[in-house]
mmCIF file of C-alpha atoms in Angstrom:
data_model
loop_
_atom_site.group_PDB
_atom_site.id
_atom_site.type_symbol
_atom_site.label_atom_id
_atom_site.label_comp_id
_atom_site.label_asym_id
_atom_site.label_seq_id
_atom_site.Cartn_x
_atom_site.Cartn_y
_atom_site.Cartn_z
ATOM 1 C CA MET A 1 -14.630 41.265 62.317
ATOM 2 C CA ARG A 2 -10.853 39.702 61.821
ATOM 3 C CA ASP A 3 -12.019 36.683 62.860
ATOM 4 C CA GLY A 4 -14.989 36.373 60.576
ATOM 5 C CA ARG A 5 -12.997 36.897 57.904
ATOM 6 C CA GLY A 6 -10.215 34.282 58.835
ATOM 7 C CA GLN A 7 -13.346 31.448 59.418
ATOM 8 C CA LEU A 8 -15.133 31.854 56.469
ATOM 9 C CA SER A 9 -11.930 31.822 54.164
ATOM 10 C CA THR A 10 -9.802 28.265 55.310
ATOM 11 C CA PRO A 11 -12.212 26.177 53.792
ATOM 12 C CA VAL A 12 -13.194 27.697 50.607
ATOM 13 C CA ALA A 13 -9.528 28.752 50.095
ATOM 14 C CA GLU A 14 -8.773 24.978 50.574
ATOM 15 C CA ALA A 15 -12.039 23.585 48.526
ATOM 16 C CA GLY A 16 -10.039 26.735 45.897
ATOM 17 C CA LEU A 17 -6.331 24.833 45.956
ATOM 18 C CA GLY A 18 -7.788 21.459 46.085
ATOM 19 C CA VAL A 19 -9.696 22.063 42.683
ATOM 20 C CA ILE A 20 -7.146 24.499 41.453
ATOM 21 C CA LEU A 21 -4.581 20.864 41.735
ATOM 22 C CA ILE A 22 -7.204 18.281 40.275
ATOM 23 C CA PHE A 23 -7.606 20.420 37.372
ATOM 24 C CA ALA A 24 -3.696 20.826 37.288
ATOM 25 C CA VAL A 25 -3.030 17.291 37.255
ATOM 26 C CA VAL A 26 -6.501 16.560 34.538
ATOM 27 C CA THR A 27 -4.967 19.020 32.413
ATOM 28 C CA THR A 28 -1.237 16.887 31.918
ATOM 29 C CA PHE A 29 -4.058 14.591 31.234
ATOM 30 C CA ALA A 30 -6.138 16.589 28.493
ATOM 31 C CA LEU A 31 -2.889 18.355 27.136
ATOM 32 C CA GLY A 32 0.283 15.990 28.760
ATOM 33 C CA VAL A 33 0.010 13.347 26.448
ATOM 34 C CA PRO A 34 1.710 13.835 23.045
ATOM 35 C CA ALA A 35 -0.731 12.717 20.207
ATOM 36 C CA PRO A 36 1.394 9.348 18.727
ATOM 37 C CA ASP A 37 3.317 10.278 15.218
ATOM 38 C CA THR A 38 0.787 8.741 12.772
ATOM 39 C CA GLN A 39 2.347 10.628 10.269
ATOM 40 C CA GLN A 40 5.779 9.207 10.539
ATOM 41 C CA ALA A 41 4.686 5.262 10.416
ATOM 42 C CA GLN A 42 2.597 6.182 7.551
ATOM 43 C CA LEU A 43 5.143 7.675 5.543
ATOM 44 C CA ASP A 44 7.573 5.257 6.540
ATOM 45 C CA LEU A 45 5.057 2.629 5.337
ATOM 46 C CA TYR A 46 4.968 4.851 1.886
ATOM 47 C CA ALA A 47 8.848 4.216 1.267
ATOM 48 C CA GLU A 48 9.136 0.556 2.103
ATOM 49 C CA ASP A 49 6.391 0.204 -0.257
ATOM 50 C CA THR A 50 8.099 2.389 -3.095
ATOM 51 C CA ALA A 51 11.050 0.611 -2.766
ATOM 52 C CA THR A 52 9.810 -2.946 -3.160
ATOM 53 C CA ALA A 53 7.965 -1.722 -5.896
ATOM 54 C CA LEU A 54 10.934 -0.815 -7.708
ATOM 55 C CA SER A 55 13.154 -3.398 -6.168
ATOM 56 C CA GLY A 56 10.448 -5.893 -8.054
ATOM 57 C CA GLU A 57 11.205 -4.107 -11.620
ATOM 58 C CA ALA A 58 13.129 -5.021 -14.280
ATOM 59 C CA PRO A 59 15.834 -2.724 -15.369
ATOM 60 C CA LEU A 60 16.772 -1.569 -18.788
ATOM 61 C CA HIS A 61 19.788 -1.919 -19.455
ATOM 62 C CA GLN A 62 22.098 -4.148 -16.628
ATOM 63 C CA ASP A 63 22.189 -5.668 -13.298
ATOM 64 C CA ALA A 64 19.926 -7.282 -11.521
ATOM 65 C CA THR A 65 16.459 -4.938 -10.389
ATOM 66 C CA ARG A 66 16.088 -0.877 -11.196
ATOM 67 C CA LEU A 67 17.838 0.098 -7.831
ATOM 68 C CA THR A 68 21.387 -1.712 -8.500
ATOM 69 C CA GLU A 69 21.299 -0.317 -11.969
ATOM 70 C CA LEU A 70 20.848 3.344 -10.361
ATOM 71 C CA ALA A 71 23.687 3.099 -7.628
ATOM 72 C CA ARG A 72 25.583 1.355 -10.134
ATOM 73 C CA SER A 73 28.095 4.116 -11.147
ATOM 74 C CA GLU A 74 27.874 8.064 -11.852
ATOM 75 C CA GLY A 75 27.021 7.596 -15.314
ATOM 76 C CA ALA A 76 24.185 5.153 -15.035
ATOM 77 C CA PHE A 77 22.830 7.084 -11.915
ATOM 78 C CA GLU A 78 22.998 10.614 -14.766
ATOM 79 C CA ARG A 79 21.408 8.047 -17.234
ATOM 80 C CA GLU A 80 18.722 6.385 -14.772
ATOM 81 C CA HIS A 81 17.986 9.062 -12.289
ATOM 82 C CA GLU A 82 15.245 11.107 -14.661
ATOM 83 C CA ARG A 83 13.249 7.776 -15.045
ATOM 84 C CA ALA A 84 13.476 6.992 -11.759
ATOM 85 C CA ASP A 85 12.437 10.452 -10.956
ATOM 86 C CA ARG A 86 9.383 9.734 -13.250
ATOM 87 C CA ARG A 87 8.370 5.926 -11.921
ATOM 88 C CA LEU A 88 8.684 7.288 -8.109
ATOM 89 C CA ASP A 89 6.098 10.307 -8.938
ATOM 90 C CA GLU A 90 3.871 7.615 -10.922
ATOM 91 C CA LEU A 91 3.796 5.145 -7.914
ATOM 92 C CA LEU A 92 3.394 7.940 -4.748
ATOM 93 C CA PRO A 93 0.275 9.754 -3.947
ATOM 94 C CA ASP A 94 0.367 13.301 -5.074
ATOM 95 C CA ASN A 95 0.456 14.475 -1.856
ATOM 96 C CA VAL A 96 3.693 12.642 -1.319
ATOM 97 C CA LEU A 97 7.058 14.382 -2.535
ATOM 98 C CA TYR A 98 10.398 12.027 -2.822
ATOM 99 C CA GLN A 99 13.554 11.985 -3.190
ATOM 100 C CA ILE A 100 15.916 8.799 -3.835
ATOM 101 C CA GLU A 101 19.422 8.709 -3.032
ATOM 102 C CA THR A 102 22.375 6.806 -4.175
ATOM 103 C CA ASP A 103 26.002 7.129 -2.955
ATOM 104 C CA HIS A 104 26.343 9.132 -6.926
ATOM 105 C CA GLY A 105 23.692 11.505 -6.204
ATOM 106 C CA ILE A 106 20.394 12.563 -5.810
ATOM 107 C CA ALA A 107 17.115 12.096 -7.568
ATOM 108 C CA GLY A 108 13.796 13.690 -7.049
ATOM 109 C CA MET A 109 12.903 17.207 -4.881
ATOM 110 C CA GLU A 110 14.709 19.139 -2.269
ATOM 111 C CA ARG A 111 13.366 17.878 1.414
ATOM 112 C CA PRO A 112 12.752 20.626 3.659
ATOM 113 C CA ALA A 113 14.688 20.737 6.971
ATOM 114 C CA GLY A 114 12.225 20.410 10.124
ATOM 115 C CA VAL A 115 9.289 18.092 7.990
ATOM 116 C CA PRO A 116 8.982 15.326 9.128
ATOM 117 C CA TYR A 117 9.889 12.137 6.807
ATOM 118 C CA GLY A 118 9.776 8.396 6.106
ATOM 119 C CA SER A 119 12.672 6.798 4.610
ATOM 120 C CA THR A 120 14.010 3.106 3.814
ATOM 121 C CA THR A 121 17.258 1.906 2.420
ATOM 122 C CA ILE A 122 17.707 -0.705 0.613
ATOM 123 C CA PRO A 123 21.246 -2.231 0.346
ATOM 124 C CA THR A 124 22.561 -3.147 -3.211
ATOM 125 C CA GLU A 125 25.425 -4.999 -4.584
ATOM 126 C CA HIS A 126 26.514 -1.062 -5.032
ATOM 127 C CA GLY A 127 25.890 0.634 -2.307
ATOM 128 C CA ASP A 128 22.905 1.798 -0.920
ATOM 129 C CA VAL A 129 20.379 3.172 -1.861
ATOM 130 C CA THR A 130 17.893 5.739 0.103
ATOM 131 C CA ILE A 131 14.058 6.615 -0.504
ATOM 132 C CA ARG A 132 12.624 9.561 1.653
ATOM 133 C CA VAL A 133 9.185 10.814 1.447
ATOM 134 C CA TRP A 134 7.254 13.378 2.847
ATOM 135 C CA TYR A 135 4.125 15.198 2.690
ATOM 136 C CA ALA A 136 3.848 18.175 0.359
ATOM 137 C CA MET B 1 -19.989 38.749 69.168
ATOM 138 C CA ARG B 2 -21.492 36.003 70.492
ATOM 139 C CA GLY B 3 -23.959 36.377 67.670
ATOM 140 C CA ASP B 4 -21.509 36.263 65.254
ATOM 141 C CA SER B 5 -19.449 32.892 66.970
ATOM 142 C CA SER B 6 -22.908 30.899 66.552
ATOM 143 C CA ALA B 7 -23.229 32.585 62.716
ATOM 144 C CA ARG B 8 -19.632 31.653 62.052
ATOM 145 C CA GLY B 9 -20.080 28.115 62.910
ATOM 146 C CA GLN B 10 -22.703 27.751 60.352
ATOM 147 C CA ALA B 11 -21.198 29.852 58.100
ATOM 148 C CA ASN B 12 -18.024 27.576 58.335
ATOM 149 C CA LEU B 13 -20.005 24.681 57.918
ATOM 150 C CA VAL B 14 -22.081 25.544 55.247
ATOM 151 C CA ALA B 15 -18.740 26.708 53.230
ATOM 152 C CA LEU B 16 -17.389 23.156 54.267
ATOM 153 C CA ALA B 17 -19.969 21.453 52.506
ATOM 154 C CA VAL B 18 -20.067 23.729 49.421
ATOM 155 C CA ALA B 19 -16.072 22.919 49.272
ATOM 156 C CA VAL B 20 -16.661 19.084 49.687
ATOM 157 C CA VAL B 21 -19.067 19.020 46.360
ATOM 158 C CA VAL B 22 -17.004 22.045 44.437
ATOM 159 C CA LEU B 23 -14.025 19.744 44.841
ATOM 160 C CA THR B 24 -16.162 16.257 44.254
ATOM 161 C CA ALA B 25 -17.814 17.872 41.482
ATOM 162 C CA ALA B 26 -14.380 18.467 40.208
ATOM 163 C CA LEU B 27 -12.801 15.014 40.754
ATOM 164 C CA GLY B 28 -15.772 13.669 38.836
ATOM 165 C CA VAL B 29 -14.948 15.733 35.928
ATOM 166 C CA GLY B 30 -11.718 15.308 36.277
ATOM 167 C CA LEU B 31 -11.633 11.402 36.234
ATOM 168 C CA ALA B 32 -14.333 11.578 33.175
ATOM 169 C CA ILE B 33 -11.440 13.437 31.035
ATOM 170 C CA ALA B 34 -8.592 11.850 31.900
ATOM 171 C CA ASP B 35 -10.532 8.577 31.112
ATOM 172 C CA GLY B 36 -11.796 9.592 28.049
ATOM 173 C CA ALA B 37 -8.458 10.638 27.133
ATOM 174 C CA PHE B 38 -6.556 7.090 27.952
ATOM 175 C CA GLY B 39 -9.899 5.718 26.479
ATOM 176 C CA ASP B 40 -9.116 7.778 23.084
ATOM 177 C CA ALA B 41 -5.224 6.943 23.324
ATOM 178 C CA GLU B 42 -6.154 2.942 23.675
ATOM 179 C CA ARG B 43 -8.566 3.143 20.846
ATOM 180 C CA ASP B 44 -6.561 4.838 18.077
ATOM 181 C CA ALA B 45 -3.683 3.018 18.984
ATOM 182 C CA THR B 46 -6.019 -0.203 18.467
ATOM 183 C CA GLU B 47 -7.161 0.634 15.199
ATOM 184 C CA ARG B 48 -4.267 1.916 13.855
ATOM 185 C CA ALA B 49 -2.578 -1.741 14.723
ATOM 186 C CA THR B 50 -5.745 -3.630 13.293
ATOM 187 C CA ALA B 51 -5.292 -1.208 10.252
ATOM 188 C CA ALA B 52 -1.704 -2.049 9.833
ATOM 189 C CA SER B 53 -1.769 -5.921 9.948
ATOM 190 C CA LEU B 54 -4.843 -6.066 7.725
ATOM 191 C CA ALA B 55 -2.704 -3.943 5.089
ATOM 192 C CA GLU B 56 0.210 -5.570 5.445
ATOM 193 C CA THR B 57 -1.411 -8.829 5.053
ATOM 194 C CA LEU B 58 -3.533 -7.507 2.487
ATOM 195 C CA VAL B 59 -0.297 -7.196 0.500
ATOM 196 C CA HIS B 60 1.795 -9.985 1.917
ATOM 197 C CA PRO B 61 3.344 -12.136 -1.237
ATOM 198 C CA ASP B 62 1.082 -15.125 0.154
ATOM 199 C CA SER B 63 -2.265 -13.310 0.548
ATOM 200 C CA SER B 64 -4.940 -14.285 -2.032
ATOM 201 C CA LEU B 65 -5.236 -10.466 -3.245
ATOM 202 C CA SER B 66 -1.970 -9.922 -4.971
ATOM 203 C CA ALA B 67 0.474 -11.593 -7.076
ATOM 204 C CA ARG B 68 3.987 -10.838 -5.098
ATOM 205 C CA HIS B 69 4.635 -8.640 -2.617
ATOM 206 C CA ASN B 70 3.117 -5.622 -3.140
ATOM 207 C CA VAL B 71 1.363 -6.806 -6.213
ATOM 208 C CA LEU B 72 -2.420 -7.142 -6.730
ATOM 209 C CA ASN B 73 -4.186 -9.909 -9.240
ATOM 210 C CA ALA B 74 -6.693 -7.282 -10.754
ATOM 211 C CA SER B 75 -8.984 -10.549 -10.971
ATOM 212 C CA ALA B 76 -8.556 -11.106 -7.255
ATOM 213 C CA VAL B 77 -9.182 -7.276 -6.692
ATOM 214 C CA ALA B 78 -12.143 -8.177 -8.566
ATOM 215 C CA GLN B 79 -13.715 -10.896 -6.588
ATOM 216 C CA PHE B 80 -12.437 -9.216 -3.390
ATOM 217 C CA GLU B 81 -15.800 -8.772 -1.516
ATOM 218 C CA SER B 82 -17.059 -7.822 2.316
ATOM 219 C CA TRP B 83 -18.069 -11.709 2.978
ATOM 220 C CA ASP B 84 -14.006 -12.237 2.379
ATOM 221 C CA LEU B 85 -13.332 -9.656 5.419
ATOM 222 C CA ASP B 86 -15.723 -11.257 7.892
ATOM 223 C CA ASN B 87 -15.032 -15.160 7.256
ATOM 224 C CA ARG B 88 -10.710 -15.477 6.238
ATOM 225 C CA HIS B 89 -10.104 -11.861 8.776
ATOM 226 C CA THR B 90 -11.743 -13.584 11.912
ATOM 227 C CA ALA B 91 -9.639 -11.731 14.112
ATOM 228 C CA LEU B 92 -11.378 -8.260 12.902
ATOM 229 C CA GLU B 93 -15.045 -9.537 14.386
ATOM 230 C CA GLY B 94 -16.432 -6.551 16.002
ATOM 231 C CA HIS B 95 -14.386 -3.931 14.489
ATOM 232 C CA ASP B 96 -15.876 -1.940 11.293
ATOM 233 C CA VAL B 97 -13.636 -2.244 8.405
ATOM 234 C CA THR B 98 -13.389 -0.567 5.046
ATOM 235 C CA VAL B 99 -10.875 -1.902 2.325
ATOM 236 C CA ARG B 100 -10.239 0.734 -0.789
ATOM 237 C CA LEU B 101 -8.445 0.584 -3.560
ATOM 238 C CA ASP B 102 -7.781 3.686 -5.183
ATOM 239 C CA ASP B 103 -11.446 5.360 -5.126
ATOM 240 C CA GLU B 104 -12.960 2.376 -5.312
ATOM 241 C CA THR B 105 -14.243 0.511 -1.978
ATOM 242 C CA LEU B 106 -13.661 -3.025 -2.488
ATOM 243 C CA ALA B 107 -15.561 -4.352 0.896
ATOM 244 C CA THR B 108 -17.186 -3.085 3.400
ATOM 245 C CA THR B 109 -18.201 -4.164 6.988
ATOM 246 C CA GLY B 110 -20.032 -1.013 8.326
ATOM 247 C CA ASP B 111 -19.456 2.897 8.650
ATOM 248 C CA THR B 112 -15.756 4.109 9.113
ATOM 249 C CA THR B 113 -15.519 7.240 8.716
ATOM 250 C CA ALA B 114 -14.565 7.700 12.172
ATOM 251 C CA GLY B 115 -11.806 5.094 11.411
ATOM 252 C CA THR B 116 -8.218 5.337 10.973
ATOM 253 C CA THR B 117 -6.788 4.907 7.568
ATOM 254 C CA ILE B 118 -3.675 3.010 6.435
ATOM 255 C CA ARG B 119 -2.176 3.229 3.039
ATOM 256 C CA ARG B 120 0.207 1.347 1.025
ATOM 257 C CA ILE B 121 1.342 1.706 -2.605
ATOM 258 C CA VAL B 122 0.520 -1.279 -4.614
ATOM 259 C CA LEU B 123 0.805 -2.334 -7.857
ATOM 260 C CA VAL B 124 -2.399 -3.698 -9.642
ATOM 261 C CA GLU B 125 -1.475 -6.307 -12.651
ATOM 262 C CA GLU B 126 -4.307 -7.228 -15.066
ATOM 263 C CA ARG B 127 -3.541 -9.592 -17.792
ATOM 264 C CA GLN B 128 -4.765 -8.270 -20.875
ATOM 265 C CA SER B 129 -5.460 -10.304 -23.739
ATOM 266 C CA ALA B 130 -4.045 -9.017 -27.340
ATOM 267 C CA THR B 131 -3.850 -11.005 -30.426
ATOM 268 C CA ARG B 132 -1.086 -11.255 -33.258
ATOM 269 C CA THR B 133 -1.723 -12.549 -36.622
ATOM 270 C CA PRO B 134 1.421 -12.913 -38.035
ATOM 271 C CA GLY B 135 2.083 -12.196 -41.716
ATOM 272 C CA LEU B 136 3.218 -15.223 -43.289
ATOM 273 C CA SER B 137 3.799 -16.398 -46.300
ATOM 274 C CA GLY B 138 5.338 -18.914 -48.777
ATOM 275 C CA THR B 139 6.689 -22.019 -47.268
ATOM 276 C CA GLY B 140 8.973 -22.446 -44.559
ATOM 277 C CA ASN B 141 8.753 -22.957 -40.750
ATOM 278 C CA PRO B 142 8.226 -19.380 -39.961
ATOM 279 C CA ALA B 143 8.919 -18.515 -36.531
ATOM 280 C CA VAL B 144 6.928 -15.930 -34.445
ATOM 281 C CA THR B 145 8.462 -14.341 -31.186
ATOM 282 C CA LEU B 146 5.780 -12.503 -29.143
ATOM 283 C CA PRO B 147 6.284 -9.258 -27.912
ATOM 284 C CA ARG B 148 5.480 -9.116 -24.576
ATOM 285 C CA ARG B 149 5.738 -12.550 -22.082
ATOM 286 C CA THR B 150 2.872 -13.890 -21.213
ATOM 287 C CA ASP B 151 1.614 -17.059 -19.295
ATOM 288 C CA ARG B 152 -0.476 -18.785 -22.084
ATOM 289 C CA VAL B 153 -1.082 -18.722 -25.734
ATOM 290 C CA VAL B 154 -4.291 -19.484 -27.635
ATOM 291 C CA LEU B 155 -3.036 -20.617 -30.941
ATOM 292 C CA THR B 156 -6.008 -20.744 -33.911
ATOM 293 C CA LEU B 157 -4.663 -22.445 -36.402
ATOM 294 C CA ASP B 158 -6.819 -22.425 -39.836
ATOM 295 C CA PRO B 159 -4.756 -23.531 -42.902
ATOM 296 C CA ASP B 160 -5.777 -23.849 -46.112
ATOM 297 C CA ASP B 161 -6.786 -27.655 -47.610
ATOM 298 C CA ASP B 162 -3.609 -28.274 -49.067
ATOM 299 C CA THR B 163 -0.904 -26.924 -46.134
ATOM 300 C CA THR B 164 -0.362 -29.394 -43.104
ATOM 301 C CA VAL B 165 0.786 -28.337 -39.864
ATOM 302 C CA SER B 166 2.068 -30.709 -38.376
ATOM 303 C CA THR B 167 4.004 -29.578 -35.265
ATOM 304 C CA VAL B 168 3.879 -25.883 -33.303
ATOM 305 C CA ARG B 169 7.412 -25.879 -30.916
ATOM 306 C CA ILE B 170 7.405 -23.455 -28.267
ATOM 307 C CA ASP B 171 10.936 -22.251 -27.528
ATOM 308 C CA GLU B 172 12.180 -24.923 -29.275
ATOM 309 C CA ARG B 173 9.549 -27.543 -26.911
ATOM 310 C CA VAL B 174 7.347 -29.455 -28.739
ATOM 311 C CA GLU B 175 3.977 -28.373 -27.482
ATOM 312 C CA LEU B 176 1.175 -29.619 -30.055
ATOM 313 C CA HIS B 177 2.275 -32.804 -32.607
ATOM 314 C CA ASN B 178 -0.178 -33.893 -35.383
ATOM 315 C CA ASP B 179 1.442 -36.132 -38.332
ATOM 316 C CA SER B 180 -2.181 -35.509 -40.406
ATOM 317 C CA GLY B 181 -2.261 -31.919 -39.267
ATOM 318 C CA LEU B 182 -3.436 -29.839 -36.384
ATOM 319 C CA ALA B 183 -6.243 -27.250 -36.681
ATOM 320 C CA GLY B 184 -8.447 -25.469 -34.247
ATOM 321 C CA GLU B 185 -8.014 -23.872 -30.997
ATOM 322 C CA HIS B 186 -5.083 -24.722 -28.876
ATOM 323 C CA GLU B 187 -4.237 -23.530 -25.168
ATOM 324 C CA ILE B 188 -0.892 -23.545 -24.268
ATOM 325 C CA ALA B 189 0.222 -22.915 -21.134
ATOM 326 C CA VAL B 190 3.960 -21.144 -21.214
ATOM 327 C CA SER B 191 6.269 -19.650 -19.038
ATOM 328 C CA PRO B 192 5.677 -16.102 -17.780
ATOM 329 C CA LEU B 193 9.164 -15.300 -16.804
ATOM 330 C CA GLU B 194 10.994 -15.906 -20.268
ATOM 331 C CA THR B 195 9.620 -14.271 -24.432
ATOM 332 C CA ALA B 196 8.114 -17.112 -26.230
ATOM 333 C CA THR B 197 9.225 -17.966 -29.907
ATOM 334 C CA LEU B 198 6.469 -20.077 -31.600
ATOM 335 C CA GLY B 199 8.021 -22.236 -34.179
ATOM 336 C CA ILE B 200 5.374 -23.474 -36.544
ATOM 337 C CA GLU B 201 6.162 -26.395 -39.306
ATOM 338 C CA ALA B 202 3.655 -26.531 -42.068
ATOM 339 C CA ASN B 203 4.032 -28.856 -44.800
ATOM 340 C CA GLY B 204 3.047 -26.320 -47.150
ATOM 341 C CA GLU B 205 1.861 -22.493 -48.150
ATOM 342 C CA LEU B 206 0.630 -20.671 -45.116
ATOM 343 C CA SER B 207 -0.744 -17.139 -45.666
ATOM 344 C CA GLU B 208 -1.812 -14.079 -43.155
ATOM 345 C CA GLY B 209 -4.573 -14.834 -40.931
ATOM 346 C CA ASP B 210 -3.860 -18.870 -40.932
ATOM 347 C CA VAL B 211 -2.671 -18.523 -37.317
ATOM 348 C CA ARG B 212 -3.840 -16.207 -35.206
ATOM 349 C CA ILE B 213 -2.268 -16.268 -31.637
ATOM 350 C CA GLU B 214 -3.856 -14.676 -29.002
ATOM 351 C CA TYR B 215 -1.651 -14.278 -25.848
ATOM 352 C CA PHE B 216 -1.912 -12.326 -22.534
ATOM 353 C CA PRO B 217 0.563 -9.422 -21.581
ATOM 354 C CA VAL B 218 1.000 -7.842 -18.394
ATOM 355 C CA ARG B 219 0.152 -4.627 -17.872
ATOM 356 C CA THR B 220 0.790 -3.128 -14.057
ATOM 357 C CA ARG B 221 -0.995 -0.151 -12.878
ATOM 358 C CA SER B 222 0.553 1.621 -9.192
ATOM 359 C CA ALA B 223 -2.600 2.097 -6.776
ATOM 360 C CA VAL B 224 -3.093 3.316 -2.824
ATOM 361 C CA LEU B 225 -4.635 0.671 -1.143
ATOM 362 C CA GLU B 226 -6.710 1.866 2.173
ATOM 363 C CA VAL B 227 -7.659 -0.009 4.699
ATOM 364 C CA THR B 228 -9.610 2.196 7.416
ATOM 365 C CA VAL B 229 -10.706 0.361 10.889
ATOM 366 C CA ASP B 230 -13.229 1.905 13.198
ATOM 367 C CA ALA B 231 -13.121 -0.456 16.322
#
C-alpha cells in the first residue's frame, strides 16, 4: 500500500512540477513583458509639434517669435499668456491638455501628479520655454 | 503482493507516458504563447517605427506635402493620393498604410483597422483669393497697401479713354510700364515675406473700379495628421 502510493505518484508529481515550471516561464512572457510606453512618445510628438508651430508664428508686438515674446518679461507674459493659452487650445486635439512654462510663470492648465506627460523645451533669447501636454 | 508488483510496474509506465504527454503539451502551449508575445511586440514596434517615420517625412520641410516644418500646403494635400504612398515611399511596400488629415482620408493602401497610429499636429495653409477695389478718385498717383501678405497680385486695369496708366510700382520697384497706357489683366509675382504697396502712376483721372487688385493671402488652420500602419 505504502509502496504503491509512492511508486505511482513520483512521475505524476514530476510531471506536475514540470508543468508548473513551464507555465511559470510562460507567465513571464505573457505578463512579464511590459507594454511599451506608447503614450509617452505620442505626447512628446504633440509637444514638439506645438512648439514648432508656435516658433513659426510672428509675434504681436516685438521679438522674433511668439515664444520669445512670451518669455521676454513678466509684463510681456502677463499680456501674452492668455493668447498663448488660446493658441495651444486651438492647436491641440480636444483630449490633450497643456501648460506652457516660462521663467515668468505658467499658462494653461495645472498638471495633475502621476499622469504621463510629454514635454519639450525651447531655448529662447530670454530663457527656456517648456510646453507640457498630457491626456485629459 | 506479487500481482501488485507487476500492476505497479504497468501503472508506473502509464503514469510516465501520461507525464511525458502532459509535459510535451505544456511545453508546446508555452512555446506558442511565448512566440505570440514576441511576435506581437516586434510587430507593434515595427508598425510604430514605420508610422512615426512616415509621419516625420510628411511634415518635414522637404516633403512634397509641406510648405514649412509642420505646415502643410492645402493644394499639395488635395493632390496627395494613394499613388504617392506606393511610388514615393517605396519602403512601405508590404505594409497597409492610411494617411488621414483630421477625419478625411487622404490616402490608403489597405485596411489598417488593427494598425498603430501616430498623430502629428500640423498647420494647413491655403491661399485664398481676395479682391480689393480701391476707392480712387481724381488725379494723382494713388498708392494702395494690401492688407495681407501675398505671393502674387493680379491687377486688372480698365481706365477711361482719356486716362493713361503708365506705370505700376510695387514697393517702389517698377513692375509694369507702358507709355501709351496699360490695360487688361496683369499678374505680378511679389515677395510673400513683406506687405506689398502698389503705386499707380496715372496721367488723368481714375475712379473706383478702374483698378481691381486680386491678391492671395494665406489662411492657416490647425489639423491633426494621422498615419496608421498595419504591418
